[in-house]
Short mmCIF file of C-alpha atoms in Angstrom, two decimals:
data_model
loop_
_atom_site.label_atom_id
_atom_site.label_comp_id
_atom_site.label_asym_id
_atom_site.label_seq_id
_atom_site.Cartn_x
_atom_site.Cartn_y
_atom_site.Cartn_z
CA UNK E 1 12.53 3.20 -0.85
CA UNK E 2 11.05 6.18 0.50
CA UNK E 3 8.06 7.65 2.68
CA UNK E 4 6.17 10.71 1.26
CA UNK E 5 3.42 11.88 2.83
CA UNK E 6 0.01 12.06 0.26
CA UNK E 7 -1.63 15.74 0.29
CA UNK E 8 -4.66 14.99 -1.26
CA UNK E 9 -4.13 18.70 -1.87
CA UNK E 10 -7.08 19.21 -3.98
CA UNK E 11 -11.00 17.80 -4.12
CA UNK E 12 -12.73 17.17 -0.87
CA UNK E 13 -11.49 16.00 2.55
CA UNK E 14 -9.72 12.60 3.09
CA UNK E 15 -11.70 9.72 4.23
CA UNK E 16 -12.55 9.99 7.88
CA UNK E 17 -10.40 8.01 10.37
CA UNK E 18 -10.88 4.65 10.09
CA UNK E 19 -9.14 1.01 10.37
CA UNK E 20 -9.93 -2.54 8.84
CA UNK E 21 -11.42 -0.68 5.51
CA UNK E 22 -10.37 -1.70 2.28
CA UNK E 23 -8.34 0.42 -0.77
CA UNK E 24 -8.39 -1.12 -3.88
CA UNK E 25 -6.85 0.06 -6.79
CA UNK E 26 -8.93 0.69 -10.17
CA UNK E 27 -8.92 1.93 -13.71
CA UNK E 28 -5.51 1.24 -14.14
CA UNK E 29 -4.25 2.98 -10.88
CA UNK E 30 -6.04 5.68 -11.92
CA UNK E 31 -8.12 5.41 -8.94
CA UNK E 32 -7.73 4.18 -5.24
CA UNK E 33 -11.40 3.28 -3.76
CA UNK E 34 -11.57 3.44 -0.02
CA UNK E 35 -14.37 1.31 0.90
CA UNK E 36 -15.81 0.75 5.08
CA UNK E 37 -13.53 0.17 8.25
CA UNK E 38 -14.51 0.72 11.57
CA UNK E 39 -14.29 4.70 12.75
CA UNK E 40 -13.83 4.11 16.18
CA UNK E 41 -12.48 1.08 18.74
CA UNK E 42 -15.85 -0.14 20.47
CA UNK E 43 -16.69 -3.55 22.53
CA UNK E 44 -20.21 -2.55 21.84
CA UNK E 45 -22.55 -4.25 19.57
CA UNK E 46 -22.94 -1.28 17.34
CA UNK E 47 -18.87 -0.94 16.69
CA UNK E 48 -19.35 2.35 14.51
CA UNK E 49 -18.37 0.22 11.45
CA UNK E 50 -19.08 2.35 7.83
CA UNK E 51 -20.11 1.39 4.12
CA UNK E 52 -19.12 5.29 2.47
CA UNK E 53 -17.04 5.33 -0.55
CA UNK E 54 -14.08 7.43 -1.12
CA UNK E 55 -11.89 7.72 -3.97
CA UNK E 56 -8.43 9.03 -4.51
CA UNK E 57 -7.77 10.24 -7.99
CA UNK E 58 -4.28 9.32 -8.19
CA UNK E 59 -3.94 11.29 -11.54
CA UNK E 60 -5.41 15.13 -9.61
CA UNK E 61 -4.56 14.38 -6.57
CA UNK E 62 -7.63 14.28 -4.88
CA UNK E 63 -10.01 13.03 -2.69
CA UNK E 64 -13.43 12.66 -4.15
CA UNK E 65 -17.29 11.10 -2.72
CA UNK E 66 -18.97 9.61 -6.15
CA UNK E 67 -22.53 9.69 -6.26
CA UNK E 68 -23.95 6.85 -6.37
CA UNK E 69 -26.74 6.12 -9.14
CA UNK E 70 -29.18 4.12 -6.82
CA UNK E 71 -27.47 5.42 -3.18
CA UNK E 72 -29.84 3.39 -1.75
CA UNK E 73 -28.77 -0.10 -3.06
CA UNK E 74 -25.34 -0.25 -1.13
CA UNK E 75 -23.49 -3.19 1.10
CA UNK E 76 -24.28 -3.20 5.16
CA UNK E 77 -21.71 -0.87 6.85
CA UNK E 78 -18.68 -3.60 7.73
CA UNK E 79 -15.27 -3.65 8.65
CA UNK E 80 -12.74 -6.70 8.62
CA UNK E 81 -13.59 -7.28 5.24
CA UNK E 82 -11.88 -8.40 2.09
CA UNK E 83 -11.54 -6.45 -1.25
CA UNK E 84 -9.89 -6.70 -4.46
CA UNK E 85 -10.62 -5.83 -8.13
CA UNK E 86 -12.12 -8.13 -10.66
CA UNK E 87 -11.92 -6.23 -13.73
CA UNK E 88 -10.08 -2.94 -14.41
CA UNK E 89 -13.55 -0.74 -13.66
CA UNK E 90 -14.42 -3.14 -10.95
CA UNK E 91 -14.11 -4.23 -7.13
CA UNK E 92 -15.90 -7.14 -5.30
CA UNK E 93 -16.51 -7.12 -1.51
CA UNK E 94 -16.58 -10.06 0.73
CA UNK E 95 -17.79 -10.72 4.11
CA UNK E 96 -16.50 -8.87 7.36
CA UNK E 97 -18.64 -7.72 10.34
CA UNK E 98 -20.65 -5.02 11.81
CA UNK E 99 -20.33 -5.36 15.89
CA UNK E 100 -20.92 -8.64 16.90
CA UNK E 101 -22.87 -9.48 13.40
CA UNK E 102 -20.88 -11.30 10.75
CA UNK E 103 -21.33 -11.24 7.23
CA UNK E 104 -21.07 -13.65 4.04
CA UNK E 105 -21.99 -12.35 1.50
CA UNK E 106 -20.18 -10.44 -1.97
CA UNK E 107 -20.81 -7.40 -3.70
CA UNK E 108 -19.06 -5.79 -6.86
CA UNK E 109 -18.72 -1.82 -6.95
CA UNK E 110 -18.47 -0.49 -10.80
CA UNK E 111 -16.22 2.36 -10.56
CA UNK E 112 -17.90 4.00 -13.96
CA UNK E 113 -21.24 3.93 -12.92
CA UNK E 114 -20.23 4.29 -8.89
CA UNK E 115 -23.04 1.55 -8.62
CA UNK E 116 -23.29 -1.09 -6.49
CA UNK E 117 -24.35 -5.17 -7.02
CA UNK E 118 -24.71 -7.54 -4.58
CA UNK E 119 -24.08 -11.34 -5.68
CA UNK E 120 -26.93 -13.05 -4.27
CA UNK E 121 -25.65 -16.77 -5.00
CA UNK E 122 -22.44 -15.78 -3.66
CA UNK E 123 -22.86 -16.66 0.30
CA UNK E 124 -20.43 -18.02 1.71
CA UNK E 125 -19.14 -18.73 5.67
CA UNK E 126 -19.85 -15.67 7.48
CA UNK E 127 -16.60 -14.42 8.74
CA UNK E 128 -13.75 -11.65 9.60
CA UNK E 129 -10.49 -10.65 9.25
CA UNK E 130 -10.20 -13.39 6.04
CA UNK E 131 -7.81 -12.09 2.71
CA UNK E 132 -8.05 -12.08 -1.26
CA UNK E 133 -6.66 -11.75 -4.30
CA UNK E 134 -7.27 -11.40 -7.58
CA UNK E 135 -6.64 -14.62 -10.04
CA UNK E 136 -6.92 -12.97 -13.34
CA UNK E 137 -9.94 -13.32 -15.83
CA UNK E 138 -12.37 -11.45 -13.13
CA UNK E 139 -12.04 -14.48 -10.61
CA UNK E 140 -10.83 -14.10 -6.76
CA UNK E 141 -9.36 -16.32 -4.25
CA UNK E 142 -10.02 -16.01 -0.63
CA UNK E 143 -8.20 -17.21 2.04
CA UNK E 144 -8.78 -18.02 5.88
CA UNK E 145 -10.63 -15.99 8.21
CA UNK E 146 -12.39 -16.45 11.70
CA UNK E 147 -16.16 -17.37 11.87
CA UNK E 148 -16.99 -16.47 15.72
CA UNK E 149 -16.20 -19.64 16.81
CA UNK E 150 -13.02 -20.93 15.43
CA UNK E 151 -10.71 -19.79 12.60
CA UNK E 152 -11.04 -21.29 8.93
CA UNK E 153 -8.33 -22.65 6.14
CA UNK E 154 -10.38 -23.47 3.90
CA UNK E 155 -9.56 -21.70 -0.28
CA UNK E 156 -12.49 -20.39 -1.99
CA UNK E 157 -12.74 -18.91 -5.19
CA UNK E 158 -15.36 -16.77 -7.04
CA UNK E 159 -15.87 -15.78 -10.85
CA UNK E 160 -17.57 -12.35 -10.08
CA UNK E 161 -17.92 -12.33 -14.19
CA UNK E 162 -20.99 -14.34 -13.64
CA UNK E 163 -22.93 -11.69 -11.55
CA UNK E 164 -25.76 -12.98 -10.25
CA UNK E 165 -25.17 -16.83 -10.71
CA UNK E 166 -21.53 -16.36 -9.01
CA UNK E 167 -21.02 -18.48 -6.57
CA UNK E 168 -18.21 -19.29 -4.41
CA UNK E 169 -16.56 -22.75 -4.76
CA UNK E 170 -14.29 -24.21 -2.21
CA UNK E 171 -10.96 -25.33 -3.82
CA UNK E 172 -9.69 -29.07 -2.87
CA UNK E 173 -5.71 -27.70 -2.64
CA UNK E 174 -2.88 -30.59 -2.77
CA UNK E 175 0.48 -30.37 -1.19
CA UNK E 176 3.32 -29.35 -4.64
CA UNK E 177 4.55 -31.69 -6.30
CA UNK E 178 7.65 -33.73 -4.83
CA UNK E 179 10.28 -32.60 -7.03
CA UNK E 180 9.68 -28.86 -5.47
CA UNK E 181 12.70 -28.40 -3.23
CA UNK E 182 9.54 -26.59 -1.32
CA UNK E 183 7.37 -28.90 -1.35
CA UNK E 184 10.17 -31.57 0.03
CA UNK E 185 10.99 -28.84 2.90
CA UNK E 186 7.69 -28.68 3.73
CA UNK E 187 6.91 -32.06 3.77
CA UNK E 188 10.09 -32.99 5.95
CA UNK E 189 8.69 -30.44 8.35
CA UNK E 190 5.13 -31.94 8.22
CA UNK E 191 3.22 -28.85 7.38
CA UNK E 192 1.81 -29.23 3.84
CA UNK E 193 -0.55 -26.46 4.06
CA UNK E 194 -1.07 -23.16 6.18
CA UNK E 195 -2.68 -23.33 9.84
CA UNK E 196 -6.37 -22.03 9.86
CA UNK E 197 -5.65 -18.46 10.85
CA UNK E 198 -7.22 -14.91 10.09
CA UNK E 199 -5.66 -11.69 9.69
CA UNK E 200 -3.18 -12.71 6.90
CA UNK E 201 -2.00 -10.74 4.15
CA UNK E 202 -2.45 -11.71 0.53
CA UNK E 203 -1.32 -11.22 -2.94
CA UNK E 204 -1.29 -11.57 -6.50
CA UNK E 205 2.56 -12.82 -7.66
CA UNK E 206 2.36 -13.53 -11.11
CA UNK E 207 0.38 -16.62 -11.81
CA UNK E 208 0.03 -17.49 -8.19
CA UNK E 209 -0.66 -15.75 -4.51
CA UNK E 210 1.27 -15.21 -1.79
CA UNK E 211 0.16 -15.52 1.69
CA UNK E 212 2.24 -14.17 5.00
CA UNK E 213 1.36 -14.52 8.70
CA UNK E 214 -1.95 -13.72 10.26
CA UNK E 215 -2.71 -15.24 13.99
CA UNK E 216 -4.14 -18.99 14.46
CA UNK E 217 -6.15 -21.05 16.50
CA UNK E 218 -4.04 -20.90 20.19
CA UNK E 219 -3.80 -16.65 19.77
CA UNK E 220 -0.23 -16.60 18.34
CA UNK E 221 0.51 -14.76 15.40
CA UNK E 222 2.56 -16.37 12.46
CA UNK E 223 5.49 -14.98 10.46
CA UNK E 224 5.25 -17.62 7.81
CA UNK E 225 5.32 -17.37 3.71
CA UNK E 226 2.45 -19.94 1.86
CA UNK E 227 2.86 -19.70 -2.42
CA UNK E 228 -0.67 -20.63 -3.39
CA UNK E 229 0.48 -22.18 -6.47
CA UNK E 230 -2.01 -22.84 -9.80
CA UNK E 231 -0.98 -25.67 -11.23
CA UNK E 232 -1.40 -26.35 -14.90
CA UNK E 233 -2.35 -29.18 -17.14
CA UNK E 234 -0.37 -31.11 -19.88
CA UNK E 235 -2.15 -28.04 -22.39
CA UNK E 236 -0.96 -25.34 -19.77
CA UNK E 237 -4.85 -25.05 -18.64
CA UNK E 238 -5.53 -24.01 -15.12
CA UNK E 239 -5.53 -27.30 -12.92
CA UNK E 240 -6.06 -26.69 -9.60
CA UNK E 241 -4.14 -25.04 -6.86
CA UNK E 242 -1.27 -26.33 -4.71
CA UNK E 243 0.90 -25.09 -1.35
CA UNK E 244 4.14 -24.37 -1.42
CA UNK E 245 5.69 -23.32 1.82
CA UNK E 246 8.52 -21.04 1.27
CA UNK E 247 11.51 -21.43 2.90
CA UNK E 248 13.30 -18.31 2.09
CA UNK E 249 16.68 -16.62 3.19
CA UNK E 250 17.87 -13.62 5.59
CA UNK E 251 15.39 -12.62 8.01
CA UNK E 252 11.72 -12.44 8.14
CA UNK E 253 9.15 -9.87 9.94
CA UNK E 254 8.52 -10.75 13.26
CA UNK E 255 4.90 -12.60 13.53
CA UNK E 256 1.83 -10.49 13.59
CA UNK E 257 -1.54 -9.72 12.15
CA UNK E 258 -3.07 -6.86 11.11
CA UNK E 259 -0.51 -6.43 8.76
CA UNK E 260 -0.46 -4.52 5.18
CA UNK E 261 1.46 -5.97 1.84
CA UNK E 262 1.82 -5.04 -1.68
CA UNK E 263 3.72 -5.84 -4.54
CA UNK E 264 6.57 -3.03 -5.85
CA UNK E 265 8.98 -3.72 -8.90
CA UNK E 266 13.11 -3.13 -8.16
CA UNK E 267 15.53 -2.73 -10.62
CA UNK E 268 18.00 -5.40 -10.96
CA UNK E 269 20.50 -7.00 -13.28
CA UNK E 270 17.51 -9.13 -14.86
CA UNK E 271 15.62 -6.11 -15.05
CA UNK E 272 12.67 -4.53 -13.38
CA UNK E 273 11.77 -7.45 -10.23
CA UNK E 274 8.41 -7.73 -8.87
CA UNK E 275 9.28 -7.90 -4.76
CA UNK E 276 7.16 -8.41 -1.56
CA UNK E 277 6.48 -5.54 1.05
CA UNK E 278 5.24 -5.69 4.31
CA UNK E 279 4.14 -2.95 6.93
CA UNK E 280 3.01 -2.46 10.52
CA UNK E 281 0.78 -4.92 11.94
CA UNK E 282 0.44 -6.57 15.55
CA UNK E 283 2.15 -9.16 17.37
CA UNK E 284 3.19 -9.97 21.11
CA UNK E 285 6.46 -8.84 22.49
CA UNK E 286 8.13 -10.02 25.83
CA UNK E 287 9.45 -12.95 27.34
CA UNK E 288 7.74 -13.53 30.48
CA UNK E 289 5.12 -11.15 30.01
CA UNK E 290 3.18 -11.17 26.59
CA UNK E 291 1.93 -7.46 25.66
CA UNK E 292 0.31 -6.74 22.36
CA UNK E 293 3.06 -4.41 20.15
CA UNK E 294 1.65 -2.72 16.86
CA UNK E 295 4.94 -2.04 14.61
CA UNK E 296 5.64 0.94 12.38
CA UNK E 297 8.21 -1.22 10.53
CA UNK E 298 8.37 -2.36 6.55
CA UNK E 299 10.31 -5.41 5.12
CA UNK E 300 11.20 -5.97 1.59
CA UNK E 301 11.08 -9.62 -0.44
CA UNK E 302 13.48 -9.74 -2.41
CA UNK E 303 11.95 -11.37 -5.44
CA UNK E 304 15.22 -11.62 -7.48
CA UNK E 305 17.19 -13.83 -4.21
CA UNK E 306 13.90 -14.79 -1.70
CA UNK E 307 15.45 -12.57 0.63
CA UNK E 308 13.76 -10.89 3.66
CA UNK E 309 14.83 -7.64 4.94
CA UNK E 310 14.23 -5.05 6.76
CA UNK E 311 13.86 -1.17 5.37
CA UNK E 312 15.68 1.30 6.34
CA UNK E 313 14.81 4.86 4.74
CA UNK E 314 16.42 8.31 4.56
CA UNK E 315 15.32 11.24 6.50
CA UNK E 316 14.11 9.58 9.49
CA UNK E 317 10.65 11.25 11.19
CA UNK E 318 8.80 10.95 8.99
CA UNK E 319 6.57 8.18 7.62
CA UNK E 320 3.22 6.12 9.33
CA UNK E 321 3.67 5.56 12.58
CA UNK E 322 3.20 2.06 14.61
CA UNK E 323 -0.47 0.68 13.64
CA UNK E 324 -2.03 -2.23 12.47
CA UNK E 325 -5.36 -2.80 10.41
CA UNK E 326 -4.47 -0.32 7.63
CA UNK E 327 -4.26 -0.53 3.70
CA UNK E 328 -0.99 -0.74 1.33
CA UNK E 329 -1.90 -0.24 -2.22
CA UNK E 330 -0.61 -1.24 -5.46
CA UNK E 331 -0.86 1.80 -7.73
CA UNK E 332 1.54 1.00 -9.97
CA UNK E 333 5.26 -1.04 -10.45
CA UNK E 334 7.08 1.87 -8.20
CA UNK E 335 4.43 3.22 -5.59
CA UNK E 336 2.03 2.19 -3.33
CA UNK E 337 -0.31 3.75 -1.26
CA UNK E 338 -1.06 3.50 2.31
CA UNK E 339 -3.73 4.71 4.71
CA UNK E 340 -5.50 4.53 7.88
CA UNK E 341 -4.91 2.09 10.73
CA UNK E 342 -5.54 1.80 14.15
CA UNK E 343 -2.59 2.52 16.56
CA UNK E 344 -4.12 0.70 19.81
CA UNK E 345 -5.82 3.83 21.08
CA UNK E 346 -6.87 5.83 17.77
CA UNK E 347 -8.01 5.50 14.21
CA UNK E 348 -6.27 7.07 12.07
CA UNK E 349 -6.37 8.74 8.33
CA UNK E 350 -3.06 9.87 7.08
CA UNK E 351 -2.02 8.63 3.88
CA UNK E 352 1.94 7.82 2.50
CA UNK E 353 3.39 7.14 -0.86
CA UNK E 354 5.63 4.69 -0.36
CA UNK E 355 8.10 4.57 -3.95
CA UNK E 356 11.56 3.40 -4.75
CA UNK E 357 14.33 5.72 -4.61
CA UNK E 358 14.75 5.71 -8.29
CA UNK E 359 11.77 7.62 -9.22
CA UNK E 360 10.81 11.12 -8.88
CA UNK E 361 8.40 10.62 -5.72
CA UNK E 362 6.93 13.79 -5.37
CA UNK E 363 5.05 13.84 -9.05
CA UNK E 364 2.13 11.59 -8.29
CA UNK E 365 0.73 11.85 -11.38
CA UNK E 366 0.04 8.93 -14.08
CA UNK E 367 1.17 11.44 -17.16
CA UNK E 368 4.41 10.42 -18.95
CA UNK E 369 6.44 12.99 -18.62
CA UNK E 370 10.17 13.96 -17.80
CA UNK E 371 10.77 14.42 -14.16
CA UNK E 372 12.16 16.92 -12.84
CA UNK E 373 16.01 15.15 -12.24
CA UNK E 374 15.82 14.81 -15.98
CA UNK E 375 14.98 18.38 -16.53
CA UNK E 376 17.28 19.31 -13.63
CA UNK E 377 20.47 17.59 -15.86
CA UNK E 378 19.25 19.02 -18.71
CA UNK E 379 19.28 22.83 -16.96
CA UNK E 380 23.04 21.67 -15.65
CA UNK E 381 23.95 20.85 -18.82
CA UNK E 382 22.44 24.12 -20.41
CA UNK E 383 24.02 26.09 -17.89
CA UNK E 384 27.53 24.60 -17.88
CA UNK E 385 27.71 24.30 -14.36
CA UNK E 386 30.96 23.49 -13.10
CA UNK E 387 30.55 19.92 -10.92
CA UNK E 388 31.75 21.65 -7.89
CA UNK E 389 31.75 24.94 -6.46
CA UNK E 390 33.57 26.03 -3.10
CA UNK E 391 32.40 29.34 -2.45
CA UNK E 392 29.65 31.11 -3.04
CA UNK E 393 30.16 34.24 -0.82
CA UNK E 394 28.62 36.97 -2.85
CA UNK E 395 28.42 35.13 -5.99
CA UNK E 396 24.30 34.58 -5.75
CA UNK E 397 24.26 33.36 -9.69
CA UNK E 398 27.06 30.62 -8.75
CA UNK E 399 25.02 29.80 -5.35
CA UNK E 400 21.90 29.51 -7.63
CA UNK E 401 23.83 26.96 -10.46
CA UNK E 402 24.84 24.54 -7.67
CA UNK E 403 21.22 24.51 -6.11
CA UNK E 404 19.95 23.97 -9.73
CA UNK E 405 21.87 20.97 -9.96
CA UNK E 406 23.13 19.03 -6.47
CA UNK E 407 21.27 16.73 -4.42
CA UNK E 408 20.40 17.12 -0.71
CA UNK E 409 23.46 15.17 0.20
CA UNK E 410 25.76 18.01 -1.41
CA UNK E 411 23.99 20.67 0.87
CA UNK E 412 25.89 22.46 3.47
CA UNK E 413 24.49 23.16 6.79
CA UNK E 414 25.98 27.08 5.89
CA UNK E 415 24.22 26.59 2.54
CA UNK E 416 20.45 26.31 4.36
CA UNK E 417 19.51 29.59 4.76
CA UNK E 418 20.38 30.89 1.91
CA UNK E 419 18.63 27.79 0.28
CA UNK E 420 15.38 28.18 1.80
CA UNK E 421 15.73 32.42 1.08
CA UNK E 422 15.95 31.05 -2.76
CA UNK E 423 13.39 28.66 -2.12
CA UNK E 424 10.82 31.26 -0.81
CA UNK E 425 11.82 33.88 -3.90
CA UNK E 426 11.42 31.06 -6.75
CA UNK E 427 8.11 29.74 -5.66
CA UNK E 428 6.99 33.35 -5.06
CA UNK E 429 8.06 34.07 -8.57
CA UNK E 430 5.45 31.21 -9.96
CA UNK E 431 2.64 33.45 -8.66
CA UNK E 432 1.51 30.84 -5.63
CA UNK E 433 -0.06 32.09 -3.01
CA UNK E 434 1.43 32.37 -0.02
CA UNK E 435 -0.52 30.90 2.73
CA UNK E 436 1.08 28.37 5.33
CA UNK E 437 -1.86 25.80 4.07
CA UNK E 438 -1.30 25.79 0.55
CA UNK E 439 0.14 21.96 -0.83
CA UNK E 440 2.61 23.71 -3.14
CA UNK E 441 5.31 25.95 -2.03
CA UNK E 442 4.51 24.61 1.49
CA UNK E 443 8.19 24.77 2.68
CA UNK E 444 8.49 28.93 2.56
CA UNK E 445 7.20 29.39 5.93
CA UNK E 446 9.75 27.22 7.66
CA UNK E 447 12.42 27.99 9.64
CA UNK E 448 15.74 27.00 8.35
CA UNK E 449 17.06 26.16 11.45
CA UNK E 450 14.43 23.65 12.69
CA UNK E 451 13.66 21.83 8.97
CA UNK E 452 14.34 18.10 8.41
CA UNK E 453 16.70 16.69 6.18
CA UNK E 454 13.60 14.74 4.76
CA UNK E 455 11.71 18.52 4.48
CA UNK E 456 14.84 20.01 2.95
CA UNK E 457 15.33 17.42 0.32
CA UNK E 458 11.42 18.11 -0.72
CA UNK E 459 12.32 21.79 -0.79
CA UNK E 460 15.04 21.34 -2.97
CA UNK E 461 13.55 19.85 -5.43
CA UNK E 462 10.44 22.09 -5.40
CA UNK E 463 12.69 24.64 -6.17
CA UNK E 464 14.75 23.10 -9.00
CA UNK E 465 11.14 22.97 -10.41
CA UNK E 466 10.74 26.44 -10.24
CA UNK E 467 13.99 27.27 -11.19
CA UNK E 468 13.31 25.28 -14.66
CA UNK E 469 10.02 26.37 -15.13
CA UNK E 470 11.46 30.35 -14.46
CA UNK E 471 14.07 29.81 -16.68
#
C-alpha cells in the first residue's frame, strides 16, 4: 500500500481544519461528504465545533460547498459524532457534542437534494465519541460512547428508512454460540462482550461489524477486536446479534482511541480479500511515566489469515503525520480516503489516498479506463524496446525508450537529471501551464538533486503519460 497525497486540484478550497468530523462516502464513491468536527482545541464552553458541508467529488477531483435547498433547516454545529450512509444518496448523523452540550439526536443528509431531515423519534442517550455502521437495507448500528458521566456498551440500531417514525432500538446481544472456537476463547477468558468504552472504530465486514479499541471506564485505551455477529434463523432471517471476540494472530496496534479504520480489498490466491486497516489514533506511552502519544502509524488485517501487521510503505516522508480524531474512507475496494485530525497542538486538513500497490494510484477517477502501466506496456511493446539498456550517453531516443518503459526502481541516480530535463519538455509539450501551483506537471520546478524517491516515482509516471499521449 501506498500514501498519495489528494490535490483537490480543482473546485473550491478544502474543508477548513478540523478534527472529530465525519466523511462518509456516497453515490457509489462518487462522493465523499465531510460533515462538522471541531476547528480548533478549546476547554471553553463554546469549543468552535461546525455543522458546514463539504463534498469531495471523487470523480473531478474537487472540493465543492452544495447549496442547501432550505439552508436554514440544518443539524446543531457538533463534533464527536457518528456518521454513516443509509442508502446510496444518503447519510444519517448521530449524536456528538457542541462544548460542554451533548447531543442525541439523528439526522439524514440527501446528497441529491443537499437537504437535510432530522428524525424526531430518533432520540437516543446523549453522548460522544460513540461509532456506527451501516447494516444493509438503510438500517445502522451504533456502538458505545461516553454520556458525561460514565461510558456506555449498550448496541442500538436504527431503520433511518422509516424517517420520521425511526426510532432507535437497543439490541439485547448474546455471547456466540459455543461451538465458535471464539466464542469458547472468549468465554475461557470471561469477557463475553466488549467493555463500555468510547472512541472505538467501527465497520461494516460483510454480514457483520467489526469493532477495535477505543478507551474505557479507568482511562486506558484498548487494542482489542469485537465481531458483532448477526445471527440468522433456521430460514436464514436476521435473528439478532451476537459477540465474538477475536483472537487473531501476529501482532496488533498498540491500544488507543481516536483512531481511523476502513475496509480495502487485497489480492490473494482466493481472489480479491476484503482486509482491516487502521491509522493514527492516541494512546499512552511510558513505563513509569504515562504521556499521551498520537501515532502516525497504519496496520493491515489480514482478512485471508486474521493476521495483524504493521505497514510499511515506499518512499518514506511522505504521508499524514501523527494525529488522532481524523477520517479514513471507503471509496472503493482499492482506496480510501483520509483527512483532518488533530495532532495534540493543531487541527489539521490535508487529505491522502491511501491504495494498494497494484493499482495505478495517481488516476483518482471512477472512469474505467486503461491506466497508464497498461498503456505504458503497450508503448514498450510498440516501440520494441530492448529490456535493458546500459548507456545512454548521447543516444537521447534510447534514454527516452527506457524512461517510457522502467519503473522508479530501474532509475539511476546519473539518470535524474536528465529525467526530470525530459520530464519538464514532455509536460511542456501538452500545453500546461507552467506555474509552480498548478496540480499537473507540478514536478518541473524541482530540483533534481533535492527530489524524493516518492516525488520521482510520481514524476515518472506523469511523464510516461505524456510521452503516450505525445506519441
Amino acid at each position: 500500500m501506498r500514501w498519495v497525497a489528494c490535490r483537490g486540484s480543482s473546485g473550491t478550497e478544502p474543508p477548513s481544519p478540523r478534527f472529530g468530523h465525519t466523511a462518509t462516502t456516497l453515490n457509489r464513491g462518487r462522493y465523499v461528504v465531510v460533515f462538522g468536527g471541531l476547528s480548533r482545541a478549546s476547554d471553553s464552553t463554546s469549543g468552535g465545533a461546525l455543522n458546514d458541508v463539504v463534498v469531495l467529488d471523487v470523480l473531478h477531483d474537487a472540493w465543492f460547498r452544495p447549496v442547501a435547498r432550505d439552508a436554514a433547516h440544518q443539524p446543531p454545529p457538533r463534533a464527536f459524532h457518528c456518521a454513516c450512509a443509509t442508502s446510496a444518496t444518503t447519510m444519517t448523523i448521530a449524536c456528538g457534542r457542541d462544548g460542554r452540550e451533548q447531543r442525541g439526536d439523528a439526522w439524514t443528509l440527501d446528497s441529491e437534494t443537499w437537504t437535510w431531515t432530522v428524525l424526531t423519534q430518533a432520540r437516543t442517550t446523549a453522548r460522544d465519541f460513540a461509532c456506527c455502521a451501516p447494516v444493509g437495507d438503510g438500517s445502522m448500528v451504533m456502538f458505545g460512547g461516553f454520556d458525561g458521566k460514565k461510558w456506555l456498551g449498550e448496541v442500538e440500531t436504527l431503520d433511518a428508512r422509516r424517517g420520521a417514525e425511526a426510532r432507535w432500538r437497543t439490541e439485547r446481544v448474546r455471547p456466540a454460540k459455543l461451538e465458535a472456537i471464539e466464542a469458547i476463547v472468549a468465554t475461557a477468558s470471561g469477557k463475553t462482550a466488549p467493555e463500555a468504552r468510547s472512541g472505538s472504530a467501527m465497520v461494516k465486514y460483510g454480514p457483520n461489524v467489526l469493532v477495535f479499541g477505543g478507551q474505557g471506564a479507568n482511562g486506558g485505551a484498548f487494542n482489542d477486536t469485537w465481531c458483532l455477529k448477526r445471527e440468522r434463523d433456521e430460514n436464514g432471517e436476521p435473528d439478532g446479534w451476537s459477540w465474538v471476540k477475536l483472537v487473531l494472530r501476529g501482532s496488533p496496534p498498540n491500544a488507543r482511541a481516536g483512531h481511523a479504520m476502513s475496509v480495502m480489498s487485497t489480492t490473494s490466491t482466493s481472489g480479491q480479500t476484503p482486509s482491516i486497516v487502521v491509522t493514527g489514533g492516541v494512546g499512552d506511552d511510558g513505563w513509569l511515566v504515562k504521556e499521551r502519544c498520537y501515532y502516525d502509524d497504519a496496520h493491515f488485517l489480514d482478512g485471508d489469515n486474521a493476521r495483524w501487521q504493521k505497514l510499511s510503505f515506499s518512499g518514506e516522508g511522505n504521508g499524514p503525520s501523527s494525529r488522532a480524531y481524523h477520517t479514513l474512507t471507503h471509496v472503493s475496494q482499492n482506496k480510501c480516503l483520509f483527512f483532518g485530525g488533530f495532532n495534540g497542538a493543531n487541527a489539521c486538513n490535508d487529505s491522502w489516498w491511501l491504495t494498494v500497490d497494484d493499482m495505478e494510484y495517481l488516476d483518482i477517477s471512477l472512469e474505467a479506463r486503461p491506466s497508464p502501466r497498461a498503456l505504458v506496456n503497450a508503448l514498450r511493446d510498440r516501440l520494441k524496446t530492448e529490456s535493458s539498456v546500459n548507456v545512454f550517453a548521447g543516444n537521447d531516443a534510447a534514454f527516452r525508450q527506457h524512461l517510457s518503459a522502467c519503473d522508479v526502481e530501474d532509475v539511476k541516480i546519473g539518470d535524474v537529471p536528465g529525467l526530470m530535463r525530459e520530464y519538464a519538455l514532455a509536460t511542456a509539450a501538452l500545453g500546461l501551464p507552467g506555474s509552480r501551483q498548478d496540480a499537473q506537471g507540478r514536478f518541473r520546478h524541482r530540483d533534481s538533486a533535492d527530489i524524493t524517491l516518492r516525488d520521482l516515482g510520481s514524476a515518472l509516471t506523469e511523464l510516461q503519460s505524456a510521452y503516450i499521449a505525445n506519441a
